[in-house]
Amino acid sequence: MLIVAKTWKLFFLILIILNLVTLLVSQDLQFPTCDGSANFTINGTYQSNLDDAISSLTSDTSIRYGFYNQSVGQTPDQANAVGLCRGDVEPDDCRRCINEAGMRLRETCPNQKAAIGWYDNCMLRYSNVTILGINPDTQVTRIASNRNNASNVDQFNQGLNRLLNQLRTDSSSGGSLRKYAANTTIGPGFTTIYGYMQCTPDLSEIQCYNCLDSAVRYIPNGSRGARIYYPSCIFRYEDYRFFNATVDLPPPSPPPTQSSPPPTPPPPSPSGKSSNTAIIVVIAVVASLGLVIFVVVFVFVFMRRQRKQEGRRPPESLVYEDGDPTEISTAESLQYSFGIIRAATDDFCENNKLGQGGFGLVYKGKLQNGQEIAVKRLSRDSGQGEQEFKNEVLLLARLQHRNLVRLLGFSLEGSERLLMYEFVQNASLDKFIFDPTKRADLDWERRYKILGGVARGLLYLHEDSRIKIIHRDLKASNILLDSQMNPKIADFGMARLFTPEETQANTSRIVGTYGYMAPEYAMHGQFSVKSDVFSFGVLTLEIVTGQKNHTFQNGVVIEDLLSHAWKSWRDGTASSLIDPVLKEGSNGLRDMIRCIHIGLLCVQEDLNERPTMASVVLMLSSLSLTLPVPSEPAFFMHTSTNPTKPLFENYTSSTSHPSRLKSKSRSSQQSIGSDTSMNDLYS
């Protein structure tokens, strides 16, 4: 018996080690989010209630439909917990998933009263406020998408839309036990698209439908797979099978009562004690040896994988100090190893160089799957480049719009910082609009299309995306053109996040490009969405005239574009501004003059007189809309300095410059600032 007892002790010890190792190598909790607005006292009443709620959440084994909820305690220390499993997950697997999520989430959010996290198979959420029976929560949104695009985007989107419309209807019409639907549809080239949608079953049919309808809007255009997570609803689609048949939904069994005690196990048989003991010893020894081997193999594989991944993990500094530390989770899903990107660019071959920006070189490359990419390799000695890198990863990973350049991936290894974008075939707008030969390729129809696309892209940044963003460096060289000459706004290294309540901010670190900056920003560091509107106005005048804003040629005189455009419009000679290559056809003459009018409205000195981008989009799309009369804009008379140089020189209030920008004063300032602080993005 002593041998048996020792064997069982070893058996249980190995089981504990195995559980710990399995915990280490198991799938990471996706997008764990802690609500930092409400914390609790360690070892206090709320913590006790929360621990009880999570530990007892899945205790009712009669539940087979994947939805658990538990409340422990009384207000204000009441802890509410909800667990939801995907409809194709077996009950035992569901409970294990939720229990592990509870353990991981409590480790990630040690003293926050509310938190949420997802695995592929389940979701766990807890809070000190009521969770069930309220309107769907769409404030917390997490997105993960496939890096690859469909071969035929239009056909893929058609099939996907059919599938999502069906799933949205089927899942929202589910009962009070489960709101889940999974199905497939045919994609391009007889491929199959798989998808599922699910809501927490406490939602009404219309609440579930609206929640999923809101989530669908975040689908990346053309991506072969994506997952959108809301606290109240989830959906996923892929071009491969990732779910099983839906688990049957039997009526829940009544919970056990005190009058119905659990059945007592039958007593052991009085015979065969010695043989049973020998069998137990043999089984225990064999199981122990097997488990020891299993543990050793797991530890070896785990340590080997850890060593391989050390060079690929982004350092903690990648997270903004004043931002949400969970926001980088979306960007982490786009991380590539340095070796893959280096191979794609043929070791950054000189022949693959596309150009050079303020923060490094840009190369063309091709991944192993044949996809063409553009890689920005940031200068190793550029401290600002590191800040720009962090900006673009965090911003572009969360932005999806047809008129914004798409971030495909990034690499952060040692001193190497790489940004990998979709390859845009026709380079930037300035390579066409200011080129004496190529400008003829941009007829008025294409230029008007470019204006509309840029306007819609800015409107998305200002009003329609989940985060309000001020670009701060909109210019012709930051507008890329794809094979169909569709515009894509690029280079978000200087962008600034706004909260929904913010309308204007101040900074002493002024960044941007001379000639495109609004006067209130250049002189006082005040910027808002109207700063981007000003830049759009300058860009509009450049597109119509084909001239750079600082070198507009009026006969033999070189003068400022804004000044000359205003005088021509005021004198009724606005048609003289139009690019000569556009005058060959007169069909668009009225639209060209109207665009000059819109451009002048955008560059008004008083930011309150400038339209919003929503108004600009309306002005461009509705030719019958009456436009207000512009007033005299802020003039920028230029010196002989290089006016296209980005503003990256150090600046303080006492910095002396040979020229100063003065509103309506015929003098200018070229370089007035730098953006050297990460906190400026959030401050």
XYZ file of C-alpha atoms in Angstrom:
683
model
C 0.000 0.000 0.000
C 2.926 2.328 0.654
C 4.105 1.784 -2.925
C 0.634 2.532 -4.250
C 0.381 5.717 -2.166
C 3.763 6.982 -3.379
C 2.862 6.113 -6.947
C -0.370 8.094 -6.736
C 1.480 11.080 -5.231
C 3.909 11.016 -8.162
C 0.979 10.676 -10.527
C -0.776 13.737 -9.138
C 2.488 15.740 -9.090
C 3.055 14.988 -12.751
C -0.548 15.948 -13.506
C 0.024 19.327 -11.846
C 3.235 19.874 -13.855
C 1.454 18.827 -17.037
C -1.344 21.294 -16.403
C 1.160 24.090 -15.846
C 3.071 23.294 -19.022
C -0.145 22.966 -21.003
C -1.203 26.342 -19.635
C 2.055 27.879 -20.829
C 1.819 26.537 -24.354
C -1.912 26.955 -24.800
C -3.322 29.597 -27.048
C -3.033 33.151 -25.791
C -6.137 35.024 -24.729
C -7.011 37.364 -27.576
C -7.406 41.093 -27.012
C -7.720 41.030 -23.196
C -9.189 44.402 -22.257
C -9.196 45.844 -18.752
C -11.475 48.702 -17.774
C -9.152 51.029 -15.895
C -11.958 53.402 -14.895
C -12.950 51.325 -11.848
C -10.518 49.437 -9.617
C -11.148 47.362 -6.514
C -9.256 46.907 -3.263
C -7.115 43.778 -3.156
C -8.609 41.174 -0.778
C -11.733 43.304 -0.459
C -15.378 42.372 -0.808
C -15.547 42.884 -4.559
C -12.537 40.666 -5.195
C -14.101 37.899 -3.130
C -17.383 38.210 -5.019
C -15.573 38.284 -8.367
C -13.533 35.178 -7.559
C -16.701 33.363 -6.508
C -18.595 34.464 -9.625
C -15.850 33.285 -12.005
C -15.113 30.024 -10.190
C -18.819 29.073 -10.045
C -19.687 30.330 -13.529
C -19.576 26.911 -15.202
C -20.505 24.810 -12.167
C -23.929 23.944 -13.602
C -23.030 21.005 -15.867
C -26.619 20.653 -17.032
C -26.160 23.687 -19.275
C -25.330 22.460 -22.785
C -25.952 25.517 -24.922
C -22.725 27.421 -24.205
C -24.046 30.440 -22.281
C -23.262 30.967 -18.596
C -23.929 33.896 -16.301
C -23.418 34.448 -12.588
C -23.876 37.305 -10.119
C -22.448 37.299 -6.597
C -22.919 39.890 -3.853
C -24.912 43.056 -3.503
C -24.495 46.528 -4.998
C -22.009 48.278 -4.994
C -19.795 45.174 -4.628
C -21.827 42.904 -6.848
C -19.727 40.992 -9.398
C -21.394 39.902 -12.641
C -19.767 37.381 -14.997
C -20.838 36.087 -18.407
C -19.323 33.279 -20.469
C -20.284 32.479 -24.075
C -19.013 29.618 -26.254
C -19.228 29.209 -29.977
C -22.207 27.146 -31.058
C -20.079 24.267 -32.359
C -18.120 23.751 -29.114
C -18.923 20.719 -26.969
C -20.061 21.471 -23.388
C -16.963 20.018 -21.690
C -14.639 21.940 -24.011
C -16.746 25.054 -23.475
C -16.416 24.928 -19.703
C -12.655 24.356 -19.920
C -12.295 27.312 -22.268
C -14.281 29.671 -20.032
C -12.433 28.536 -16.896
C -9.059 29.141 -18.517
C -10.226 32.519 -19.811
C -11.250 33.470 -16.282
C -7.832 32.578 -14.911
C -5.975 34.411 -17.678
C -8.159 37.490 -17.525
C -7.785 37.803 -13.745
C -3.993 37.643 -14.173
C -4.067 40.310 -16.890
C -6.436 42.625 -14.983
C -5.453 42.072 -11.330
C -7.511 44.858 -9.739
C -9.877 46.142 -12.435
C -13.570 45.677 -11.767
C -14.435 45.050 -15.411
C -12.647 43.138 -18.164
C -13.262 41.074 -21.292
C -11.243 38.590 -23.348
C -11.752 36.124 -26.177
C -10.460 32.750 -27.278
C -11.369 31.205 -30.623
C -13.943 29.040 -28.837
C -15.256 31.257 -26.043
C -15.579 34.714 -24.512
C -15.506 35.772 -20.856
C -16.662 39.104 -19.516
C -17.136 40.418 -15.990
C -18.155 43.763 -14.523
C -19.446 45.510 -11.439
C -22.461 46.769 -13.413
C -25.291 44.863 -15.012
C -24.251 43.042 -18.190
C -27.390 41.214 -19.273
C -30.603 42.704 -20.613
C -29.095 45.987 -21.828
C -28.388 47.404 -25.267
C -25.469 45.772 -27.118
C -22.077 47.096 -26.130
C -20.247 48.291 -29.263
C -17.716 50.541 -27.560
C -15.023 47.854 -27.335
C -14.150 46.597 -30.828
C -11.355 44.218 -31.672
C -10.429 43.185 -35.216
C -8.119 40.506 -36.592
C -7.876 39.974 -40.339
C -6.153 37.753 -42.883
C -3.104 39.412 -44.421
C -3.984 38.129 -47.883
C -6.610 39.520 -50.255
C -8.998 37.471 -52.356
C -7.943 36.837 -55.954
C -11.160 38.460 -57.226
C -12.252 41.025 -54.666
C -15.589 41.888 -56.295
C -16.746 38.263 -56.604
C -15.474 37.489 -53.126
C -17.378 40.442 -51.640
C -20.569 39.430 -53.438
C -20.431 35.932 -52.010
C -19.439 37.206 -48.582
C -22.310 39.706 -48.485
C -24.801 36.950 -49.311
C -23.412 34.794 -46.536
C -23.348 37.567 -43.946
C -26.898 38.674 -44.725
C -28.128 35.131 -44.183
C -26.102 34.608 -41.005
C -27.234 37.936 -39.560
C -30.874 36.980 -40.009
C -30.500 33.385 -38.817
C -28.439 34.161 -35.718
C -30.573 37.097 -34.565
C -33.742 35.010 -34.856
C -32.382 32.359 -32.488
C -34.076 31.606 -29.204
C -33.328 32.653 -25.633
C -30.756 29.858 -25.217
C -28.579 30.435 -28.259
C -28.284 33.022 -31.029
C -25.780 31.356 -33.356
C -25.616 30.554 -37.049
C -22.904 29.059 -39.243
C -22.943 28.405 -42.975
C -20.963 28.509 -46.213
C -21.256 30.095 -49.648
C -19.464 29.890 -52.974
C -16.653 32.387 -53.577
C -14.618 33.201 -56.702
C -13.255 30.243 -58.660
C -15.566 27.767 -56.892
C -13.868 28.375 -53.575
C -15.875 28.212 -50.359
C -16.337 30.957 -47.800
C -17.107 29.797 -44.239
C -18.659 32.046 -41.637
C -20.503 32.211 -38.350
C -22.256 34.892 -36.315
C -23.288 34.827 -32.678
C -24.855 37.097 -30.064
C -25.258 36.685 -26.347
C -28.751 35.154 -26.080
C -29.999 37.829 -23.662
C -30.249 40.230 -26.645
C -33.551 40.641 -28.426
C -33.779 39.797 -32.115
C -33.460 43.427 -33.197
C -30.619 44.093 -30.731
C -28.679 41.118 -32.036
C -29.271 42.134 -35.652
C -28.154 45.714 -35.017
C -25.039 44.577 -33.137
C -23.956 42.300 -35.985
C -24.866 44.924 -38.572
C -22.549 47.380 -36.800
C -19.733 44.815 -36.610
C -19.955 43.980 -40.310
C -18.951 47.546 -41.172
C -15.410 46.847 -39.981
C -14.735 44.111 -42.538
C -11.459 44.898 -44.373
C -12.221 45.209 -48.076
C -11.103 42.115 -49.971
C -9.524 40.310 -47.009
C -9.871 36.524 -47.231
C -10.737 36.271 -43.548
C -11.553 38.405 -40.533
C -12.806 38.269 -36.961
C -14.762 41.113 -35.391
C -15.279 40.976 -31.637
C -17.869 42.963 -29.717
C -18.748 42.211 -26.077
C -22.320 41.351 -27.160
C -21.759 39.785 -30.591
C -19.037 38.132 -32.652
C -18.581 37.076 -36.221
C -15.878 35.430 -38.264
C -15.386 34.349 -41.853
C -12.540 32.531 -43.605
C -11.821 30.849 -46.923
C -11.198 27.540 -45.082
C -13.269 25.447 -42.667
C -12.719 26.491 -39.067
C -15.916 25.330 -37.333
C -17.666 22.016 -36.762
C -21.297 20.993 -36.917
C -23.424 22.961 -34.459
C -23.868 21.206 -31.120
C -27.479 20.059 -30.601
C -29.549 22.262 -28.355
C -31.580 20.067 -25.978
C -33.828 21.664 -23.379
C -31.840 22.372 -20.246
C -32.193 19.827 -17.466
C -33.642 21.041 -14.159
C -30.976 21.827 -11.612
C -30.523 19.348 -8.768
C -32.345 20.108 -5.533
C -31.725 19.162 -1.933
C -34.606 16.686 -2.075
C -32.873 14.882 -4.953
C -29.370 14.087 -3.732
C -26.855 12.846 -6.251
C -26.760 9.100 -6.642
C -24.337 7.233 -4.373
C -21.706 5.237 -6.208
C -21.995 1.465 -5.776
C -19.747 -0.108 -3.143
C -16.606 -1.841 -4.403
C -16.729 -5.525 -5.041
C -15.474 -7.574 -2.022
C -13.599 -9.958 -4.283
C -10.454 -9.504 -6.333
C -8.769 -6.924 -4.069
C -5.246 -8.139 -4.679
C -5.659 -8.320 -8.454
C -7.233 -4.856 -8.543
C -4.333 -3.480 -6.512
C -1.774 -4.960 -8.909
C -3.649 -3.559 -11.902
C -3.765 -0.117 -10.286
C -0.011 -0.209 -9.597
C 0.789 -1.205 -13.191
C -1.526 1.452 -14.630
C -0.114 4.109 -12.311
C 3.499 3.282 -13.173
C 2.860 3.187 -16.927
C 0.818 6.396 -16.779
C 3.506 8.116 -14.729
C 6.259 7.195 -17.147
C 4.146 8.274 -20.075
C 3.340 11.583 -18.446
C 6.988 12.206 -17.583
C 7.967 11.684 -21.224
C 5.058 13.876 -22.309
C 6.101 16.665 -19.955
C 9.754 16.523 -21.091
C 8.743 16.699 -24.754
C 6.396 19.612 -24.099
C 9.013 21.537 -22.132
C 11.606 20.937 -24.881
C 9.242 22.077 -27.645
C 8.070 25.057 -25.603
C 11.584 26.279 -24.784
C 12.693 25.825 -28.392
C 9.715 27.788 -29.663
C 10.350 30.526 -27.095
C 13.954 30.930 -28.265
C 12.839 31.179 -31.888
C 10.243 33.805 -31.108
C 12.415 36.024 -28.901
C 13.627 38.015 -31.910
C 10.090 38.481 -33.258
C 8.342 39.826 -30.173
C 7.868 43.586 -30.062
C 9.277 45.277 -26.957
C 6.959 46.730 -24.383
C 7.924 50.221 -25.570
C 5.807 49.641 -28.662
C 2.764 50.506 -26.558
C 2.000 54.184 -26.085
C 2.562 55.382 -22.563
C -0.684 57.327 -22.415
C -2.696 55.017 -24.676
C -4.632 51.795 -24.228
C -1.963 49.050 -23.849
C -4.280 46.535 -25.484
C -4.472 48.444 -28.769
C -1.180 46.915 -29.961
C -2.869 43.480 -29.957
C -4.385 44.228 -33.340
C -0.999 45.255 -34.721
C 0.732 42.159 -33.290
C -1.321 39.951 -35.581
C 0.417 41.687 -38.518
C 3.956 41.088 -37.325
C 6.429 39.505 -39.769
C 9.969 38.362 -39.149
C 12.722 40.572 -40.501
C 14.016 37.688 -42.620
C 10.746 37.295 -44.542
C 10.592 40.963 -45.496
C 14.300 41.081 -46.317
C 13.882 38.098 -48.646
C 10.833 39.727 -50.252
C 12.909 42.802 -51.188
C 15.910 40.736 -52.338
C 17.902 41.942 -49.338
C 16.805 45.539 -49.956
C 18.320 45.537 -53.405
C 19.072 48.947 -54.898
C 17.070 48.001 -57.998
C 13.964 47.583 -55.821
C 14.181 51.050 -54.276
C 11.040 53.057 -54.955
C 12.076 56.280 -53.277
C 13.234 57.986 -50.116
C 11.185 59.841 -47.539
C 11.983 61.885 -44.481
C 12.369 58.763 -42.340
C 13.978 56.195 -44.600
C 13.957 54.311 -47.877
C 11.013 52.601 -49.556
C 11.473 49.331 -51.453
C 9.310 47.199 -53.684
C 9.057 43.510 -52.774
C 7.138 40.321 -53.386
C 6.069 37.782 -50.760
C 6.265 34.050 -51.341
C 2.560 33.960 -52.212
C 3.216 36.376 -55.074
C 1.720 39.451 -53.413
C 3.547 42.679 -54.223
C 4.390 44.939 -51.293
C 6.015 48.280 -50.526
C 8.396 48.282 -47.554
C 9.402 51.399 -45.651
C 12.747 50.811 -43.921
C 13.179 53.422 -41.243
C 16.575 55.030 -40.766
C 18.427 53.373 -37.919
C 19.731 56.656 -36.547
C 16.357 58.414 -36.675
C 14.786 58.792 -33.239
C 11.818 60.427 -34.906
C 11.573 57.478 -37.255
C 10.871 55.242 -34.306
C 8.028 57.495 -33.213
C 6.618 57.561 -36.733
C 6.868 53.781 -36.855
C 4.826 53.382 -33.687
C 2.267 55.878 -34.914
C 1.705 54.117 -38.209
C 1.468 50.606 -36.736
C -1.113 51.607 -34.171
C -3.128 53.771 -36.524
C -3.100 51.836 -39.762
C -3.734 48.491 -38.080
C -7.106 49.879 -37.013
C -8.029 51.782 -40.173
C -9.753 50.191 -43.149
C -10.954 52.338 -46.046
C -10.550 52.096 -49.801
C -8.952 55.553 -49.894
C -6.355 54.837 -47.207
C -3.211 52.876 -47.901
C -3.442 49.456 -46.257
C -0.864 48.257 -43.741
C -0.091 44.582 -44.441
C 2.495 43.985 -41.758
C 5.511 45.225 -39.842
C 8.759 44.038 -38.325
C 10.529 45.220 -35.213
C 13.786 43.378 -34.589
C 16.744 45.038 -32.922
C 17.389 48.357 -34.624
C 15.406 47.368 -37.719
C 11.932 48.844 -38.097
C 9.990 47.957 -41.199
C 6.496 48.872 -42.351
C 4.950 46.717 -45.080
C 2.146 48.243 -47.166
C 0.100 47.175 -50.127
C 1.997 48.027 -53.293
C 0.335 50.911 -55.119
C 1.289 50.684 -58.787
C 1.297 54.331 -59.860
C 3.363 55.880 -57.079
C 2.290 59.261 -55.706
C 0.127 62.048 -57.128
C 2.970 64.572 -57.290
C 4.805 62.325 -59.777
C 1.922 62.959 -62.203
C 0.410 66.332 -61.439
C 3.697 68.249 -61.434
C 5.367 66.362 -64.277
C 5.208 68.180 -67.655
C 4.738 64.882 -69.498
C 2.764 62.651 -67.143
C 0.232 65.340 -66.185
C -1.456 64.735 -69.532
C -2.375 61.227 -68.279
C -4.611 62.875 -65.674
C -7.638 64.146 -67.555
C -10.309 66.042 -65.667
C -12.401 62.954 -65.000
C -9.485 61.276 -63.240
C -8.517 64.411 -61.315
C -12.103 64.857 -60.144
C -12.164 61.200 -59.084
C -8.939 61.718 -57.114
C -10.379 64.778 -55.344
C -13.493 62.865 -54.365
C -11.501 59.877 -53.092
C -9.179 62.012 -50.970
C -12.181 63.880 -49.544
C -13.905 60.617 -48.598
C -10.712 59.298 -47.038
C -10.371 62.419 -44.875
C -14.063 62.246 -43.941
C -13.487 58.682 -42.738
C -10.543 59.799 -40.598
C -12.415 62.768 -39.141
C -15.889 61.349 -38.570
C -16.518 57.776 -39.705
C -13.674 55.740 -38.199
C -13.738 54.463 -34.643
C -11.098 57.025 -33.716
C -10.942 60.642 -34.865
C -7.627 61.302 -36.600
C -5.950 64.480 -37.802
C -3.465 63.589 -40.551
C -1.384 66.776 -40.280
C 0.662 66.139 -43.428
C -1.785 65.888 -46.318
C 0.002 66.761 -49.569
C 0.370 65.517 -53.136
C 3.330 63.266 -52.344
C 1.285 61.498 -49.646
C -1.520 60.590 -52.064
C -0.761 57.253 -53.742
C -2.499 56.099 -56.933
C -3.349 52.467 -57.646
C -3.614 50.802 -61.057
C -7.059 52.370 -61.604
C -5.788 55.798 -60.445
C -7.823 55.533 -57.256
C -6.245 57.706 -54.529
C -5.010 56.330 -51.204
C -3.923 58.608 -48.372
C -0.554 57.487 -46.995
C 2.082 58.362 -44.380
C 0.377 58.554 -40.977
C 3.608 59.119 -39.087
C 2.531 62.620 -38.019
C -1.120 61.805 -37.351
C -2.781 62.817 -34.093
C -5.587 60.986 -32.312
C -8.555 62.909 -30.963
C -11.112 61.734 -28.432
C -14.761 62.070 -29.548
C -15.131 65.116 -27.290
C -12.071 66.968 -28.633
C -12.425 69.585 -31.345
C -9.046 71.339 -31.144
C -5.640 70.823 -29.551
C -2.415 72.741 -29.049
C 1.187 71.653 -29.419
C 4.613 73.250 -29.307
C 5.919 70.469 -31.566
C 4.656 71.585 -34.949
C 5.049 69.065 -37.758
C 3.990 68.983 -41.365
C 5.086 70.388 -44.717
C 5.415 74.055 -45.462
C 2.781 75.423 -47.822
C 0.072 72.944 -46.759
C -0.224 74.047 -43.126
C -3.088 76.129 -41.813
C -2.016 79.516 -40.401
C -3.356 78.868 -36.876
C -1.273 75.697 -36.741
C 1.939 77.122 -38.169
C 1.851 80.224 -35.954
C 0.184 79.052 -32.734
C 0.340 75.257 -32.756
C -3.458 74.979 -32.832
C -4.764 72.106 -34.943
C -8.095 70.441 -35.584
C -9.952 68.733 -38.418
C -10.012 72.161 -40.055
C -6.196 71.944 -40.347
C -6.616 68.984 -42.699
C -9.381 70.867 -44.518
C -6.894 73.679 -45.228
C -4.381 71.182 -46.611
C -7.111 69.663 -48.770
C -7.894 73.111 -50.145
C -4.279 73.639 -51.174
C -4.222 70.169 -52.742
C -7.435 70.924 -54.651
C -5.945 74.069 -56.185
C -2.799 72.151 -57.132
C -4.801 69.407 -58.858
C -6.858 71.895 -60.895
C -3.938 74.133 -61.844
C -1.192 71.526 -62.150
C 1.102 73.907 -60.267
C 2.846 73.582 -56.909
C 1.454 75.838 -54.206
C 4.760 77.671 -53.772
C 5.791 78.058 -57.416
C 2.686 79.080 -59.322
C 3.903 80.669 -62.555
C 1.912 83.676 -63.714
C 3.617 84.615 -66.954
C 7.205 85.393 -65.936
C 6.309 86.058 -62.297
C 6.579 83.328 -59.665
C 4.014 83.916 -56.947
C 1.971 82.145 -54.319
C -0.803 79.874 -55.592
C -3.339 80.832 -52.916
C -2.813 84.523 -53.470
C -3.053 84.256 -57.244
C -6.074 81.925 -57.110
C -7.948 84.366 -54.908
C -7.208 87.350 -57.127
C -8.220 85.439 -60.257
C -11.472 84.221 -58.718
C -12.249 87.705 -57.395
C -11.586 89.272 -60.791
C -13.687 86.706 -62.638
C -10.708 85.164 -64.435
C -10.595 81.854 -62.577
C -10.503 79.937 -65.872
C -6.977 81.252 -66.406
C -5.846 79.137 -63.453
C -6.815 75.827 -65.029
C -4.030 73.480 -66.162
C -3.604 74.081 -69.937
C -3.732 70.334 -70.667
C -7.327 70.335 -69.366
C -8.547 73.181 -71.561
C -8.626 71.040 -74.661
C -12.048 69.763 -73.639
C -14.506 72.316 -72.280
C -17.101 69.901 -70.913
C -15.703 70.080 -67.389
C -14.928 73.797 -67.309
C -17.772 74.594 -64.914
C -16.715 71.781 -62.577
C -13.097 72.949 -62.641
C -14.070 76.484 -61.633
C -16.359 75.060 -58.964
C -13.418 73.061 -57.545
C -11.332 76.251 -57.434
C -14.213 77.811 -55.489
C -14.248 74.842 -53.063
C -10.461 75.033 -52.671
C -10.682 78.718 -51.725
C -13.391 77.947 -49.157
C -11.085 75.381 -47.585
C -8.133 77.796 -47.200
C -9.996 80.575 -45.392
C -7.893 82.171 -42.699
C -10.659 81.836 -40.093
C -10.991 78.110 -39.446
C -14.678 78.580 -38.550
C -15.327 79.728 -42.126
C -13.824 76.569 -43.590
C -16.261 73.730 -44.365
C -16.012 70.304 -42.762
C -14.977 67.369 -44.920
C -18.585 66.156 -44.811
C -19.613 69.452 -46.425
C -16.776 69.200 -48.947
C -17.880 65.697 -49.991
C -21.398 67.037 -50.437
C -20.145 70.016 -52.464
C -18.199 67.709 -54.776
C -21.044 65.242 -55.274
C -23.908 67.735 -55.611
C -23.209 70.240 -58.366
C -26.523 71.983 -57.766
C -25.564 72.948 -54.210
C -25.015 76.705 -53.824
C -21.570 77.526 -52.447
C -20.878 80.381 -50.026
C -18.661 83.227 -51.167
C -15.054 82.842 -49.957
C -13.166 85.685 -48.349
C -9.524 86.540 -48.789
C -7.341 83.580 -47.678
C -4.185 83.681 -45.625
C -1.325 84.514 -48.006
C 2.058 82.797 -48.018
C 4.673 84.725 -49.985
C 7.755 82.539 -50.204
C 11.474 83.005 -49.804
C 14.144 81.072 -51.657
C 14.222 78.309 -49.066
C 13.148 74.781 -49.952
C 9.382 74.872 -49.326
C 8.748 71.136 -49.660
C 11.032 70.182 -46.813
C 9.131 68.593 -43.880
C 9.302 70.513 -40.653
C 11.587 68.491 -38.415
C 14.005 71.035 -36.975
C 13.979 71.740 -33.258
C 11.901 74.689 -32.257
C 11.107 76.612 -29.105
C 9.355 79.917 -28.540
C 12.717 81.658 -28.592
C 13.959 80.103 -31.857
C 15.054 82.705 -34.362
C 14.291 82.273 -38.080
C 15.130 84.391 -41.093
C 11.466 84.540 -42.019
C 8.182 84.336 -40.174
C 4.729 83.315 -41.270
C 2.282 86.157 -40.710
C -1.340 86.029 -41.647
C -1.869 88.248 -44.741
C 1.641 89.686 -44.266
C 3.543 88.473 -47.379
C 6.257 86.795 -45.224
C 6.816 83.193 -44.369
C 8.399 80.636 -42.099
C 9.876 77.424 -43.438
C 10.910 75.177 -40.599
C 9.285 75.611 -37.246
C 9.128 72.394 -35.319
C 9.605 68.738 -34.664
C 7.443 65.968 -33.294
C 9.757 64.244 -30.886
C 7.356 63.186 -28.153
C 5.171 60.086 -28.230
C 2.832 61.734 -25.763
C 1.852 64.352 -28.338
C -0.333 61.731 -29.982
C -2.531 61.480 -26.911
C -1.834 64.632 -24.910
